[in-house]
Amino acid sequence: MRPPEYVDVVDEQRRPLGKTVPRGAALGPGEYLTVVHVCIFDPQGRMLIQRRQSCKEEYPDLWDLTAGGGVRAGEDSRTAIRRELLEELGLDLDFSGLRPYLTVNFDDGFDDIYLVELPDPPDIASLHLQPSEVRDARWVDRPTAEAMLDDGAFAPFYRDFLGLLFAMEGRPMGFLRP
């Protein structure tokens, strides 16, 4: 049995409350945690996605974004996404100086979402999938990802949200056209 992971608790302004709790513990009023995701794209606009293992508690066997997970106690968002990407797919990218493209609020916290385009993307065969978490990986374009979502093969994101991730890839940060 693995020891529990601890997470820092923050307030609605993302200020640390000086409290850590085991991952999955109930949070009190005004207490939140941070999770992270990254979407890696190739120059053709395809996203690298992963298929979750069947033993996963949430969304077993479903396809998901490139990588993601919880921000552990003492980590910041960039450190956490670098660690998650390395653990899950064996890719070591430097997130220094990068900010999330989006932060999505959810009931228990904040989800920082990074978008990265790799000019020289890895072959699927060169990835080192984490056996306990990741079953498979592949590159998909937007129509394929949306078809997988419609067929129930993808984690149940809103279709518009998944489309937004593809639409934002390769564009300057922000919501206004240059």
mmCIF file of C-alpha atoms in Angstrom:
data_model
loop_
_atom_site.group_PDB
_atom_site.id
_atom_site.type_symbol
_atom_site.label_atom_id
_atom_site.label_comp_id
_atom_site.label_asym_id
_atom_site.label_seq_id
_atom_site.Cartn_x
_atom_site.Cartn_y
_atom_site.Cartn_z
ATOM 1 C CA MET A 1 0.000 0.000 0.000
ATOM 2 C CA ARG A 2 1.326 3.421 -0.994
ATOM 3 C CA PRO A 3 1.606 6.176 1.604
ATOM 4 C CA PRO A 4 -0.916 8.974 1.082
ATOM 5 C CA GLU A 5 0.016 11.992 -0.987
ATOM 6 C CA TYR A 6 -0.462 15.306 0.757
ATOM 7 C CA VAL A 7 -1.728 18.485 -0.867
ATOM 8 C CA ASP A 8 -1.570 22.101 0.197
ATOM 9 C CA VAL A 9 -4.890 23.758 0.929
ATOM 10 C CA VAL A 10 -5.485 27.234 -0.509
ATOM 11 C CA ASP A 11 -8.243 29.822 -0.262
ATOM 12 C CA GLU A 12 -10.417 31.190 -3.096
ATOM 13 C CA GLN A 13 -7.583 33.584 -4.032
ATOM 14 C CA ARG A 14 -5.151 30.625 -4.174
ATOM 15 C CA ARG A 15 -3.306 31.860 -1.095
ATOM 16 C CA PRO A 16 -1.850 29.006 0.990
ATOM 17 C CA LEU A 17 -3.716 28.418 4.231
ATOM 18 C CA GLY A 18 -0.709 26.737 5.870
ATOM 19 C CA LYS A 19 -2.547 23.428 5.936
ATOM 20 C CA THR A 20 -1.880 20.138 4.192
ATOM 21 C CA VAL A 21 -4.288 17.217 3.920
ATOM 22 C CA PRO A 22 -4.117 13.745 2.379
ATOM 23 C CA ARG A 23 -5.212 13.723 -1.252
ATOM 24 C CA GLY A 24 -8.924 12.968 -1.419
ATOM 25 C CA ALA A 25 -9.656 14.250 2.097
ATOM 26 C CA ALA A 26 -12.778 16.328 2.557
ATOM 27 C CA LEU A 27 -12.136 20.046 2.482
ATOM 28 C CA GLY A 28 -13.845 22.614 4.669
ATOM 29 C CA PRO A 29 -15.669 25.747 3.545
ATOM 30 C CA GLY A 30 -13.320 28.119 1.728
ATOM 31 C CA GLU A 31 -10.662 25.412 1.286
ATOM 32 C CA TYR A 32 -9.423 24.368 -2.157
ATOM 33 C CA LEU A 33 -6.696 22.349 -3.853
ATOM 34 C CA THR A 34 -4.914 22.637 -7.192
ATOM 35 C CA VAL A 35 -4.662 20.097 -9.983
ATOM 36 C CA VAL A 36 -2.879 20.383 -13.321
ATOM 37 C CA HIS A 37 -3.226 19.112 -16.883
ATOM 38 C CA VAL A 38 -1.095 19.478 -19.979
ATOM 39 C CA CYS A 39 -2.119 19.096 -23.604
ATOM 40 C CA ILE A 40 0.843 18.436 -25.871
ATOM 41 C CA PHE A 41 0.380 19.126 -29.567
ATOM 42 C CA ASP A 42 2.468 18.312 -32.614
ATOM 43 C CA PRO A 43 3.011 20.776 -35.509
ATOM 44 C CA GLN A 44 0.001 19.273 -37.332
ATOM 45 C CA GLY A 45 -2.302 20.261 -34.457
ATOM 46 C CA ARG A 46 -2.751 16.734 -33.121
ATOM 47 C CA MET A 47 -2.969 16.245 -29.366
ATOM 48 C CA LEU A 48 -1.118 13.508 -27.515
ATOM 49 C CA ILE A 49 -3.689 11.664 -25.412
ATOM 50 C CA GLN A 50 -3.434 8.796 -22.960
ATOM 51 C CA ARG A 51 -5.741 5.934 -22.101
ATOM 52 C CA ARG A 52 -6.235 5.470 -18.395
ATOM 53 C CA GLN A 53 -5.693 2.058 -16.810
ATOM 54 C CA SER A 54 -8.740 -0.056 -15.984
ATOM 55 C CA CYS A 55 -7.813 0.029 -12.282
ATOM 56 C CA LYS A 56 -8.165 3.829 -12.080
ATOM 57 C CA GLU A 57 -10.907 4.991 -9.730
ATOM 58 C CA GLU A 58 -12.032 7.813 -12.010
ATOM 59 C CA TYR A 59 -12.699 7.222 -15.704
ATOM 60 C CA PRO A 60 -11.109 3.759 -16.023
ATOM 61 C CA ASP A 61 -10.232 2.710 -19.587
ATOM 62 C CA LEU A 62 -11.138 6.116 -21.006
ATOM 63 C CA TRP A 63 -8.924 8.388 -23.078
ATOM 64 C CA ASP A 64 -7.797 11.605 -21.424
ATOM 65 C CA LEU A 65 -5.650 14.684 -22.002
ATOM 66 C CA THR A 66 -1.877 14.221 -22.289
ATOM 67 C CA ALA A 67 -1.157 14.128 -18.544
ATOM 68 C CA GLY A 68 -2.423 15.489 -15.289
ATOM 69 C CA GLY A 69 -2.789 15.104 -11.574
ATOM 70 C CA GLY A 70 -2.694 16.782 -8.223
ATOM 71 C CA VAL A 71 -0.259 19.405 -7.040
ATOM 72 C CA ARG A 72 1.506 17.865 -4.042
ATOM 73 C CA ALA A 73 2.313 19.716 -0.850
ATOM 74 C CA GLY A 74 5.252 22.054 -1.420
ATOM 75 C CA GLU A 75 4.926 22.016 -5.222
ATOM 76 C CA ASP A 76 3.797 24.768 -7.515
ATOM 77 C CA SER A 77 1.749 24.200 -10.654
ATOM 78 C CA ARG A 78 4.771 24.070 -13.012
ATOM 79 C CA THR A 79 6.668 21.600 -10.842
ATOM 80 C CA ALA A 80 3.601 19.382 -10.564
ATOM 81 C CA ILE A 81 2.879 19.235 -14.296
ATOM 82 C CA ARG A 82 6.513 18.488 -15.073
ATOM 83 C CA ARG A 83 6.469 15.642 -12.528
ATOM 84 C CA GLU A 84 3.136 14.249 -13.773
ATOM 85 C CA LEU A 85 4.269 14.281 -17.400
ATOM 86 C CA LEU A 86 7.522 12.543 -16.511
ATOM 87 C CA GLU A 87 5.776 9.943 -14.344
ATOM 88 C CA GLU A 88 2.932 9.166 -16.751
ATOM 89 C CA LEU A 89 4.635 9.330 -20.161
ATOM 90 C CA GLY A 90 8.368 9.592 -19.490
ATOM 91 C CA LEU A 91 8.576 13.059 -21.087
ATOM 92 C CA ASP A 92 10.702 15.638 -19.295
ATOM 93 C CA LEU A 93 9.774 19.144 -20.398
ATOM 94 C CA ASP A 94 10.873 22.382 -18.794
ATOM 95 C CA PHE A 95 7.849 24.461 -17.802
ATOM 96 C CA SER A 96 9.950 27.351 -16.450
ATOM 97 C CA GLY A 97 8.479 30.639 -17.546
ATOM 98 C CA LEU A 98 5.261 29.039 -18.795
ATOM 99 C CA ARG A 99 1.900 29.981 -17.397
ATOM 100 C CA PRO A 100 -1.242 27.912 -17.740
ATOM 101 C CA TYR A 101 -3.322 28.833 -20.775
ATOM 102 C CA LEU A 102 -6.447 28.283 -18.714
ATOM 103 C CA THR A 103 -7.405 27.839 -15.104
ATOM 104 C CA VAL A 104 -10.740 26.132 -14.648
ATOM 105 C CA ASN A 105 -12.542 26.307 -11.336
ATOM 106 C CA PHE A 106 -14.238 23.181 -9.987
ATOM 107 C CA ASP A 107 -16.019 22.512 -6.697
ATOM 108 C CA ASP A 108 -12.863 21.596 -4.760
ATOM 109 C CA GLY A 109 -10.334 23.864 -6.417
ATOM 110 C CA PHE A 110 -8.479 24.988 -9.479
ATOM 111 C CA ASP A 111 -7.240 23.132 -12.566
ATOM 112 C CA ASP A 112 -4.267 24.774 -14.323
ATOM 113 C CA ILE A 113 -4.157 23.678 -17.953
ATOM 114 C CA TYR A 114 -0.958 24.045 -19.969
ATOM 115 C CA LEU A 115 -0.833 23.858 -23.775
ATOM 116 C CA VAL A 116 2.516 22.974 -25.359
ATOM 117 C CA GLU A 117 3.431 22.487 -29.007
ATOM 118 C CA LEU A 118 6.495 20.338 -29.586
ATOM 119 C CA PRO A 119 8.315 21.040 -32.867
ATOM 120 C CA ASP A 120 9.824 17.543 -32.716
ATOM 121 C CA PRO A 121 7.157 15.378 -31.075
ATOM 122 C CA PRO A 122 8.008 11.930 -29.716
ATOM 123 C CA ASP A 123 6.929 8.701 -31.356
ATOM 124 C CA ILE A 124 4.428 6.788 -29.252
ATOM 125 C CA ALA A 125 6.851 3.846 -29.086
ATOM 126 C CA SER A 126 9.469 6.050 -27.384
ATOM 127 C CA LEU A 127 7.181 6.975 -24.476
ATOM 128 C CA HIS A 128 7.603 5.282 -21.094
ATOM 129 C CA LEU A 129 4.040 4.708 -19.926
ATOM 130 C CA GLN A 130 3.478 4.460 -16.174
ATOM 131 C CA PRO A 131 2.043 0.927 -15.810
ATOM 132 C CA SER A 132 -0.153 1.769 -12.822
ATOM 133 C CA GLU A 133 -1.775 4.761 -14.536
ATOM 134 C CA VAL A 134 -1.483 4.712 -18.320
ATOM 135 C CA ARG A 135 -2.588 1.917 -20.623
ATOM 136 C CA ASP A 136 -1.866 3.481 -24.019
ATOM 137 C CA ALA A 137 -1.128 6.757 -25.808
ATOM 138 C CA ARG A 138 -1.775 8.136 -29.273
ATOM 139 C CA TRP A 139 -1.899 11.313 -31.340
ATOM 140 C CA VAL A 140 -5.367 12.544 -32.399
ATOM 141 C CA ASP A 141 -6.732 15.458 -34.355
ATOM 142 C CA ARG A 142 -9.765 17.428 -33.222
ATOM 143 C CA PRO A 143 -12.406 15.503 -35.239
ATOM 144 C CA THR A 144 -11.059 12.190 -33.931
ATOM 145 C CA ALA A 145 -11.013 13.411 -30.316
ATOM 146 C CA GLU A 146 -14.560 14.732 -30.639
ATOM 147 C CA ALA A 147 -15.752 11.439 -32.191
ATOM 148 C CA MET A 148 -14.133 9.548 -29.291
ATOM 149 C CA LEU A 149 -15.929 11.860 -26.878
ATOM 150 C CA ASP A 150 -19.254 11.287 -28.658
ATOM 151 C CA ASP A 151 -18.696 7.512 -28.561
ATOM 152 C CA GLY A 152 -18.015 7.540 -24.813
ATOM 153 C CA ALA A 153 -14.357 6.532 -25.245
ATOM 154 C CA PHE A 154 -13.019 9.842 -23.876
ATOM 155 C CA ALA A 155 -13.265 11.224 -20.330
ATOM 156 C CA PRO A 156 -16.559 13.146 -20.131
ATOM 157 C CA PHE A 157 -15.323 16.643 -20.893
ATOM 158 C CA TYR A 158 -17.757 19.128 -22.357
ATOM 159 C CA ARG A 159 -17.408 18.995 -26.148
ATOM 160 C CA ASP A 160 -16.925 22.778 -26.293
ATOM 161 C CA PHE A 161 -14.141 22.582 -23.713
ATOM 162 C CA LEU A 162 -12.273 19.926 -25.697
ATOM 163 C CA GLY A 163 -12.765 22.033 -28.835
ATOM 164 C CA LEU A 164 -11.410 25.094 -27.020
ATOM 165 C CA LEU A 165 -8.192 23.252 -26.163
ATOM 166 C CA PHE A 166 -7.640 22.450 -29.847
ATOM 167 C CA ALA A 167 -8.640 25.991 -30.890
ATOM 168 C CA MET A 168 -6.190 27.618 -28.432
ATOM 169 C CA GLU A 169 -3.201 25.489 -29.457
ATOM 170 C CA GLY A 170 -0.532 27.500 -31.237
ATOM 171 C CA ARG A 171 -2.222 30.824 -30.596
ATOM 172 C CA PRO A 172 -1.026 33.651 -28.394
ATOM 173 C CA MET A 173 -2.287 33.490 -24.842
ATOM 174 C CA GLY A 174 -5.595 35.253 -24.335
ATOM 175 C CA PHE A 175 -8.967 35.310 -25.986
ATOM 176 C CA LEU A 176 -8.533 38.157 -28.466
ATOM 177 C CA ARG A 177 -7.214 37.662 -31.969
ATOM 178 C CA PRO A 178 -3.971 39.531 -32.635
#
